[in-house]
Amino acid sequence: REMSSADVKFDDIADIVGGRVNVCIKAKVVRLVKVPGFLSPFETSTIEMVLADEKKPSSGCVSDKEFPASCCSRG
């Protein structure tokens, strides 16, 4: 049986804390910034996003090639 979106429990952005390995969010990307690498400016080293879900207006997330995304809530 395939899972439908009704079967998935989404986490609220406000509930995401550091150290949590797996999260499932449904959010809109409000802003996306690709940061070039220091030694290789033509490659993206970090992606920074501002996300919004139904309950939280915005949250900043940073992801790079070596580590999964980490998020911090913004008031």
mmCIF file with all atom_site columns, C-alpha atoms in Angstrom:
data_model
loop_
_atom_site.group_PDB
_atom_site.id
_atom_site.type_symbol
_atom_site.label_atom_id
_atom_site.label_alt_id
_atom_site.label_comp_id
_atom_site.label_asym_id
_atom_site.label_entity_id
_atom_site.label_seq_id
_atom_site.pdbx_PDB_ins_code
_atom_site.Cartn_x
_atom_site.Cartn_y
_atom_site.Cartn_z
_atom_site.occupancy
_atom_site.B_iso_or_equiv
_atom_site.pdbx_formal_charge
_atom_site.auth_seq_id
_atom_site.auth_comp_id
_atom_site.auth_asym_id
_atom_site.auth_atom_id
_atom_site.pdbx_PDB_model_num
ATOM 1  C CA . ARG A 1 1  ? 0.000  0.000  0.000  1.00 0.00 ? 1  ARG A CA 1
ATOM 2  C CA . GLU A 1 2  ? 1.331  3.403  -0.940 1.00 0.00 ? 2  GLU A CA 1
ATOM 3  C CA . MET A 1 3  ? 1.220  6.234  1.587  1.00 0.00 ? 3  MET A CA 1
ATOM 4  C CA . SER A 1 4  ? -0.943 9.201  0.742  1.00 0.00 ? 4  SER A CA 1
ATOM 5  C CA . SER A 1 5  ? -0.380 12.700 2.089  1.00 0.00 ? 5  SER A CA 1
ATOM 6  C CA . ALA A 1 6  ? -3.286 12.071 4.489  1.00 0.00 ? 6  ALA A CA 1
ATOM 7  C CA . ASP A 1 7  ? -1.251 9.253  6.114  1.00 0.00 ? 7  ASP A CA 1
ATOM 8  C CA . VAL A 1 8  ? 1.770  11.481 6.795  1.00 0.00 ? 8  VAL A CA 1
ATOM 9  C CA . LYS A 1 9  ? 2.083  13.400 10.071 1.00 0.00 ? 9  LYS A CA 1
ATOM 10 C CA . PHE A 1 10 ? 3.870  16.677 9.434  1.00 0.00 ? 10 PHE A CA 1
ATOM 11 C CA . ASP A 1 11 ? 6.003  18.392 12.087 1.00 0.00 ? 11 ASP A CA 1
ATOM 12 C CA . ASP A 1 12 ? 5.440  22.087 12.781 1.00 0.00 ? 12 ASP A CA 1
ATOM 13 C CA . ILE A 1 13 ? 8.437  24.286 11.987 1.00 0.00 ? 13 ILE A CA 1
ATOM 14 C CA . ALA A 1 14 ? 8.254  25.715 15.518 1.00 0.00 ? 14 ALA A CA 1
ATOM 15 C CA . ASP A 1 15 ? 8.762  22.196 16.941 1.00 0.00 ? 15 ASP A CA 1
ATOM 16 C CA . ILE A 1 16 ? 12.026 21.530 15.092 1.00 0.00 ? 16 ILE A CA 1
ATOM 17 C CA . VAL A 1 17 ? 14.976 21.534 17.494 1.00 0.00 ? 17 VAL A CA 1
ATOM 18 C CA . GLY A 1 18 ? 18.695 21.007 16.989 1.00 0.00 ? 18 GLY A CA 1
ATOM 19 C CA . GLY A 1 19 ? 19.891 17.423 17.086 1.00 0.00 ? 19 GLY A CA 1
ATOM 20 C CA . ARG A 1 20 ? 16.681 16.011 15.659 1.00 0.00 ? 20 ARG A CA 1
ATOM 21 C CA . VAL A 1 21 ? 17.564 13.718 12.777 1.00 0.00 ? 21 VAL A CA 1
ATOM 22 C CA . ASN A 1 22 ? 14.296 13.157 10.902 1.00 0.00 ? 22 ASN A CA 1
ATOM 23 C CA . VAL A 1 23 ? 11.588 15.732 10.380 1.00 0.00 ? 23 VAL A CA 1
ATOM 24 C CA . CYS A 1 24 ? 8.707  15.865 7.943  1.00 0.00 ? 24 CYS A CA 1
ATOM 25 C CA . ILE A 1 25 ? 7.489  19.380 7.187  1.00 0.00 ? 25 ILE A CA 1
ATOM 26 C CA . LYS A 1 26 ? 5.087  20.929 4.730  1.00 0.00 ? 26 LYS A CA 1
ATOM 27 C CA . ALA A 1 27 ? 6.244  24.487 4.149  1.00 0.00 ? 27 ALA A CA 1
ATOM 28 C CA . LYS A 1 28 ? 6.522  27.258 1.610  1.00 0.00 ? 28 LYS A CA 1
ATOM 29 C CA . VAL A 1 29 ? 10.002 28.524 0.730  1.00 0.00 ? 29 VAL A CA 1
ATOM 30 C CA . VAL A 1 30 ? 9.724  32.279 1.246  1.00 0.00 ? 30 VAL A CA 1
ATOM 31 C CA . ARG A 1 31 ? 13.342 33.030 0.384  1.00 0.00 ? 31 ARG A CA 1
ATOM 32 C CA . LEU A 1 32 ? 16.204 30.900 -0.985 1.00 0.00 ? 32 LEU A CA 1
ATOM 33 C CA . VAL A 1 33 ? 19.841 32.011 -1.067 1.00 0.00 ? 33 VAL A CA 1
ATOM 34 C CA . LYS A 1 34 ? 22.638 29.894 -2.540 1.00 0.00 ? 34 LYS A CA 1
ATOM 35 C CA . VAL A 1 35 ? 25.973 30.842 -0.950 1.00 0.00 ? 35 VAL A CA 1
ATOM 36 C CA . PRO A 1 36 ? 29.029 30.208 -3.153 1.00 0.00 ? 36 PRO A CA 1
ATOM 37 C CA . GLY A 1 37 ? 32.048 28.354 -1.822 1.00 0.00 ? 37 GLY A CA 1
ATOM 38 C CA . PHE A 1 38 ? 35.055 30.352 -0.629 1.00 0.00 ? 38 PHE A CA 1
ATOM 39 C CA . LEU A 1 39 ? 37.638 28.467 -2.710 1.00 0.00 ? 39 LEU A CA 1
ATOM 40 C CA . SER A 1 40 ? 35.262 27.566 -5.539 1.00 0.00 ? 40 SER A CA 1
ATOM 41 C CA . PRO A 1 41 ? 32.858 30.468 -6.139 1.00 0.00 ? 41 PRO A CA 1
ATOM 42 C CA . PHE A 1 42 ? 31.093 28.648 -8.994 1.00 0.00 ? 42 PHE A CA 1
ATOM 43 C CA . GLU A 1 43 ? 29.919 25.861 -6.648 1.00 0.00 ? 43 GLU A CA 1
ATOM 44 C CA . THR A 1 44 ? 27.206 26.249 -4.027 1.00 0.00 ? 44 THR A CA 1
ATOM 45 C CA . SER A 1 45 ? 28.498 25.401 -0.553 1.00 0.00 ? 45 SER A CA 1
ATOM 46 C CA . THR A 1 46 ? 25.448 26.366 1.515  1.00 0.00 ? 46 THR A CA 1
ATOM 47 C CA . ILE A 1 47 ? 21.752 26.851 0.890  1.00 0.00 ? 47 ILE A CA 1
ATOM 48 C CA . GLU A 1 48 ? 19.904 29.205 3.251  1.00 0.00 ? 48 GLU A CA 1
ATOM 49 C CA . MET A 1 49 ? 16.107 29.225 3.301  1.00 0.00 ? 49 MET A CA 1
ATOM 50 C CA . VAL A 1 50 ? 13.332 31.104 5.034  1.00 0.00 ? 50 VAL A CA 1
ATOM 51 C CA . LEU A 1 51 ? 10.364 28.760 5.425  1.00 0.00 ? 51 LEU A CA 1
ATOM 52 C CA . ALA A 1 52 ? 6.742  29.352 6.401  1.00 0.00 ? 52 ALA A CA 1
ATOM 53 C CA . ASP A 1 53 ? 4.042  26.884 7.411  1.00 0.00 ? 53 ASP A CA 1
ATOM 54 C CA . GLU A 1 54 ? 0.443  27.347 8.539  1.00 0.00 ? 54 GLU A CA 1
ATOM 55 C CA . LYS A 1 55 ? 1.393  28.080 12.169 1.00 0.00 ? 55 LYS A CA 1
ATOM 56 C CA . LYS A 1 56 ? 4.783  29.813 11.920 1.00 0.00 ? 56 LYS A CA 1
ATOM 57 C CA . PRO A 1 57 ? 5.310  32.864 9.692  1.00 0.00 ? 57 PRO A CA 1
ATOM 58 C CA . SER A 1 58 ? 9.009  32.237 9.104  1.00 0.00 ? 58 SER A CA 1
ATOM 59 C CA . SER A 1 59 ? 11.965 30.149 10.127 1.00 0.00 ? 59 SER A CA 1
ATOM 60 C CA . GLY A 1 60 ? 15.568 30.183 8.933  1.00 0.00 ? 60 GLY A CA 1
ATOM 61 C CA . CYS A 1 61 ? 17.184 26.965 7.710  1.00 0.00 ? 61 CYS A CA 1
ATOM 62 C CA . VAL A 1 62 ? 20.745 26.347 6.613  1.00 0.00 ? 62 VAL A CA 1
ATOM 63 C CA . SER A 1 63 ? 21.954 23.287 4.736  1.00 0.00 ? 63 SER A CA 1
ATOM 64 C CA . ASP A 1 64 ? 25.356 22.441 3.312  1.00 0.00 ? 64 ASP A CA 1
ATOM 65 C CA . LYS A 1 65 ? 26.869 19.483 1.474  1.00 0.00 ? 65 LYS A CA 1
ATOM 66 C CA . GLU A 1 66 ? 28.151 17.732 4.599  1.00 0.00 ? 66 GLU A CA 1
ATOM 67 C CA . PHE A 1 67 ? 25.357 18.225 7.138  1.00 0.00 ? 67 PHE A CA 1
ATOM 68 C CA . PRO A 1 68 ? 21.565 17.958 6.939  1.00 0.00 ? 68 PRO A CA 1
ATOM 69 C CA . ALA A 1 69 ? 19.456 21.076 7.286  1.00 0.00 ? 69 ALA A CA 1
ATOM 70 C CA . SER A 1 70 ? 19.409 22.808 10.638 1.00 0.00 ? 70 SER A CA 1
ATOM 71 C CA . CYS A 1 71 ? 16.602 25.201 11.482 1.00 0.00 ? 71 CYS A CA 1
ATOM 72 C CA . CYS A 1 72 ? 16.035 27.989 13.944 1.00 0.00 ? 72 CYS A CA 1
ATOM 73 C CA . SER A 1 73 ? 12.673 29.537 14.679 1.00 0.00 ? 73 SER A CA 1
ATOM 74 C CA . ARG A 1 74 ? 12.187 33.254 14.255 1.00 0.00 ? 74 ARG A CA 1
ATOM 75 C CA . GLY A 1 75 ? 9.688  34.947 16.466 1.00 0.00 ? 75 GLY A CA 1
#
